[in-house]
PDB file of C-alpha atoms in Angstrom:
ATOM      1  CA  GLN A  21      18.778   3.353  -7.902  1.00  0.00           C
ATOM      2  CA  VAL A  22      14.480   3.970  -6.653  1.00  0.00           C
ATOM      3  CA  GLN A  23      13.333   0.386  -5.371  1.00  0.00           C
ATOM      4  CA  LEU A  24      10.124  -0.581  -3.783  1.00  0.00           C
ATOM      5  CA  VAL A  25       9.770  -4.369  -2.696  1.00  0.00           C
ATOM      6  CA  GLU A  26       6.054  -5.592  -1.520  1.00  0.00           C
ATOM      7  CA  SER A  27       5.962  -8.763   0.063  1.00  0.00           C
ATOM      8  CA  GLY A  28       2.995 -10.321   2.970  1.00  0.00           C
ATOM      9  CA  GLY A  29       0.057 -10.875   0.087  1.00  0.00           C
ATOM     10  CA  GLY A  30      -1.437 -13.719  -0.157  1.00  0.00           C
ATOM     11  CA  LEU A  31      -4.782 -15.713   0.057  1.00  0.00           C
ATOM     12  CA  VAL A  32      -7.106 -14.984   3.067  1.00  0.00           C
ATOM     13  CA  GLN A  33     -11.356 -15.875   3.822  1.00  0.00           C
ATOM     14  CA  PRO A  34     -13.582 -12.932   4.045  1.00  0.00           C
ATOM     15  CA  GLY A  35     -13.324 -11.126   7.761  1.00  0.00           C
ATOM     16  CA  GLY A  36      -9.563 -12.466   7.663  1.00  0.00           C
ATOM     17  CA  SER A  37      -6.167 -10.278   7.978  1.00  0.00           C
ATOM     18  CA  LEU A  38      -3.166  -9.539   6.524  1.00  0.00           C
ATOM     19  CA  ARG A  39      -0.653  -6.969   6.769  1.00  0.00           C
ATOM     20  CA  LEU A  40       1.436  -6.267   3.381  1.00  0.00           C
ATOM     21  CA  SER A  41       5.042  -4.520   3.847  1.00  0.00           C
ATOM     22  CA  CYS A  42       6.990  -2.438   1.643  1.00  0.00           C
ATOM     23  CA  ALA A  43      10.375  -1.887   1.365  1.00  0.00           C
ATOM     24  CA  ALA A  44      12.182   1.486  -0.113  1.00  0.00           C
ATOM     25  CA  SER A  45      15.540   1.822  -1.275  1.00  0.00           C
ATOM     26  CA  GLY A  46      17.671   3.674  -3.138  1.00  0.00           C
ATOM     27  CA  PHE A  47      15.976   7.159  -2.432  1.00  0.00           C
ATOM     28  CA  THR A  48      15.967   8.533   1.106  1.00  0.00           C
ATOM     29  CA  PHE A  49      12.815   7.484   2.588  1.00  0.00           C
ATOM     30  CA  SER A  50      12.136  10.136   5.612  1.00  0.00           C
ATOM     31  CA  ARG A  51      11.308  13.073   2.747  1.00  0.00           C
ATOM     32  CA  TYR A  52       8.553  11.569   0.541  1.00  0.00           C
ATOM     33  CA  GLY A  53       4.854  10.765   1.749  1.00  0.00           C
ATOM     34  CA  MET A  54       3.771   7.031   0.715  1.00  0.00           C
ATOM     35  CA  SER A  55       1.015   5.464  -1.111  1.00  0.00           C
ATOM     36  CA  TRP A  56      -0.911   2.202  -1.557  1.00  0.00           C
ATOM     37  CA  TYR A  57      -2.628   1.685  -4.481  1.00  0.00           C
ATOM     38  CA  ARG A  58      -4.634  -1.197  -5.791  1.00  0.00           C
ATOM     39  CA  GLN A  59      -6.120  -2.569  -8.933  1.00  0.00           C
ATOM     40  CA  ALA A  60      -8.638  -5.366  -9.377  1.00  0.00           C
ATOM     41  CA  PRO A  61      -8.643  -7.807 -12.324  1.00  0.00           C
ATOM     42  CA  GLY A  62     -10.632  -5.156 -15.069  1.00  0.00           C
ATOM     43  CA  LYS A  63     -10.753  -2.161 -13.182  1.00  0.00           C
ATOM     44  CA  GLU A  64      -8.251   0.908 -12.644  1.00  0.00           C
ATOM     45  CA  ARG A  65      -6.023   1.541 -10.396  1.00  0.00           C
ATOM     46  CA  GLU A  66      -7.076   2.895  -7.136  1.00  0.00           C
ATOM     47  CA  LEU A  67      -5.404   4.813  -4.274  1.00  0.00           C
ATOM     48  CA  VAL A  68      -6.429   2.953  -0.689  1.00  0.00           C
ATOM     49  CA  ALA A  69      -4.330   4.883   1.835  1.00  0.00           C
ATOM     50  CA  THR A  70      -1.274   7.370   2.031  1.00  0.00           C
ATOM     51  CA  ILE A  71       1.114   8.618   4.660  1.00  0.00           C
ATOM     52  CA  SER A  72       2.632  12.152   5.232  1.00  0.00           C
ATOM     53  CA  ILE A  73       6.817  11.762   5.728  1.00  0.00           C
ATOM     54  CA  THR A  74       6.119  11.626   9.841  1.00  0.00           C
ATOM     55  CA  GLY A  75       3.408   9.686   9.862  1.00  0.00           C
ATOM     56  CA  ASP A  76       0.903  11.841  11.450  1.00  0.00           C
ATOM     57  CA  SER A  77      -1.313  12.580   8.837  1.00  0.00           C
ATOM     58  CA  THR A  78      -2.843   9.828   6.989  1.00  0.00           C
ATOM     59  CA  ASN A  79      -5.783   9.154   4.771  1.00  0.00           C
ATOM     60  CA  TYR A  80      -8.000   6.323   3.606  1.00  0.00           C
ATOM     61  CA  VAL A  81     -10.558   5.887   0.310  1.00  0.00           C
ATOM     62  CA  ASP A  82     -13.924   5.325   1.940  1.00  0.00           C
ATOM     63  CA  SER A  83     -14.079   1.839   1.196  1.00  0.00           C
ATOM     64  CA  VAL A  84     -11.204   0.432   3.561  1.00  0.00           C
ATOM     65  CA  LYS A  85     -11.194   3.786   6.515  1.00  0.00           C
ATOM     66  CA  GLY A  86     -11.723   1.567   9.959  1.00  0.00           C
ATOM     67  CA  ARG A  87     -10.522  -1.384   8.530  1.00  0.00           C
ATOM     68  CA  PHE A  88      -7.045  -0.788   6.897  1.00  0.00           C
ATOM     69  CA  THR A  89      -4.272   0.832   8.651  1.00  0.00           C
ATOM     70  CA  ILE A  90      -1.142   2.598   7.029  1.00  0.00           C
ATOM     71  CA  SER A  91       1.915   3.446   8.791  1.00  0.00           C
ATOM     72  CA  ARG A  92       5.771   3.812   8.318  1.00  0.00           C
ATOM     73  CA  ASN A  93       8.799   3.043   9.823  1.00  0.00           C
ATOM     74  CA  ASN A  94      11.453   5.636   8.409  1.00  0.00           C
ATOM     75  CA  GLY A  95      14.287   3.887  10.669  1.00  0.00           C
ATOM     76  CA  LYS A  96      13.687   1.034   8.612  1.00  0.00           C
ATOM     77  CA  ASN A  97      12.577   2.293   5.059  1.00  0.00           C
ATOM     78  CA  THR A  98       9.155   0.651   5.465  1.00  0.00           C
ATOM     79  CA  VAL A  99       5.880   1.598   4.397  1.00  0.00           C
ATOM     80  CA  ASP A 100       2.973  -0.916   6.167  1.00  0.00           C
ATOM     81  CA  LEU A 101      -0.298  -1.078   4.994  1.00  0.00           C
ATOM     82  CA  GLU A 102      -2.271  -3.736   8.159  1.00  0.00           C
ATOM     83  CA  MET A 103      -5.852  -4.485   6.566  1.00  0.00           C
ATOM     84  CA  THR A 104      -8.755  -6.009   8.580  1.00  0.00           C
ATOM     85  CA  SER A 105     -12.375  -7.110   7.911  1.00  0.00           C
ATOM     86  CA  LEU A 106     -10.971  -8.431   4.617  1.00  0.00           C
ATOM     87  CA  LYS A 107     -13.735  -9.130   1.847  1.00  0.00           C
ATOM     88  CA  PRO A 108     -14.253  -9.840  -1.673  1.00  0.00           C
ATOM     89  CA  GLU A 109     -14.271  -6.919  -3.170  1.00  0.00           C
ATOM     90  CA  ASP A 110     -10.770  -6.206  -1.876  1.00  0.00           C
ATOM     91  CA  THR A 111      -8.689  -8.681  -3.919  1.00  0.00           C
ATOM     92  CA  ALA A 112      -6.752  -6.969  -5.872  1.00  0.00           C
ATOM     93  CA  VAL A 113      -2.827  -6.600  -6.861  1.00  0.00           C
ATOM     94  CA  TYR A 114      -1.356  -4.143  -3.902  1.00  0.00           C
ATOM     95  CA  TYR A 115       1.257  -1.830  -5.116  1.00  0.00           C
ATOM     96  CA  CYS A 116       3.511   0.719  -2.614  1.00  0.00           C
ATOM     97  CA  ARG A 117       3.986   4.079  -4.820  1.00  0.00           C
ATOM     98  CA  ARG A 118       6.688   6.605  -4.538  1.00  0.00           C
ATOM     99  CA  PRO A 119       5.637  10.531  -5.983  1.00  0.00           C
ATOM    100  CA  GLY A 120       7.861  11.598  -8.739  1.00  0.00           C
ATOM    101  CA  ILE A 121       7.875  12.449 -12.386  1.00  0.00           C
ATOM    102  CA  PRO A 122       7.118  10.078 -13.144  1.00  0.00           C
ATOM    103  CA  PRO A 123       6.284   8.489  -9.946  1.00  0.00           C
ATOM    104  CA  TYR A 124       7.414   5.153  -8.528  1.00  0.00           C
ATOM    105  CA  TRP A 125       6.121   1.771  -8.217  1.00  0.00           C
ATOM    106  CA  GLY A 126       6.714  -1.959  -6.444  1.00  0.00           C
ATOM    107  CA  GLN A 127       5.965  -4.382  -8.799  1.00  0.00           C
ATOM    108  CA  GLY A 128       3.016  -5.696  -6.586  1.00  0.00           C
ATOM    109  CA  THR A 129       1.469  -8.131  -4.568  1.00  0.00           C
ATOM    110  CA  GLN A 130      -1.440 -10.195  -5.050  1.00  0.00           C
ATOM    111  CA  VAL A 131      -4.200 -10.248  -2.211  1.00  0.00           C
ATOM    112  CA  THR A 132      -7.220 -12.636  -2.588  1.00  0.00           C
ATOM    113  CA  VAL A 133      -9.921 -12.943  -0.449  1.00  0.00           C
ATOM    114  CA  SER A 134     -12.164 -16.024  -0.911  1.00  0.00           C
ATOM    115  CA  SER A 135     -13.764 -19.160   1.088  1.00  0.00           C
TER     116      SER A 135
END
């Protein structure tokens, strides 16, 4: 069965960095574009970044452009989110998503940006 397992979250000070990773299994990873979403307390889940099947096309929500980088390794079935210059407003649970009907989600990993 499809499984997405996120890791790498934690507590970081403003201006710091974190690297999130999503390990995928149960499907042919190289056939799907992948995405990272996040959900802050009291807010709706929002799309953060997407990456194409080959990794040569990426897109970001405006609020993270220039700070976050999405990447993938089709040999290891992983999709990562490198986050730099973190701000308190980046605090959220971050989720990995695979498209589908319905889409598949991981369990999420908490990122807290606070001094």
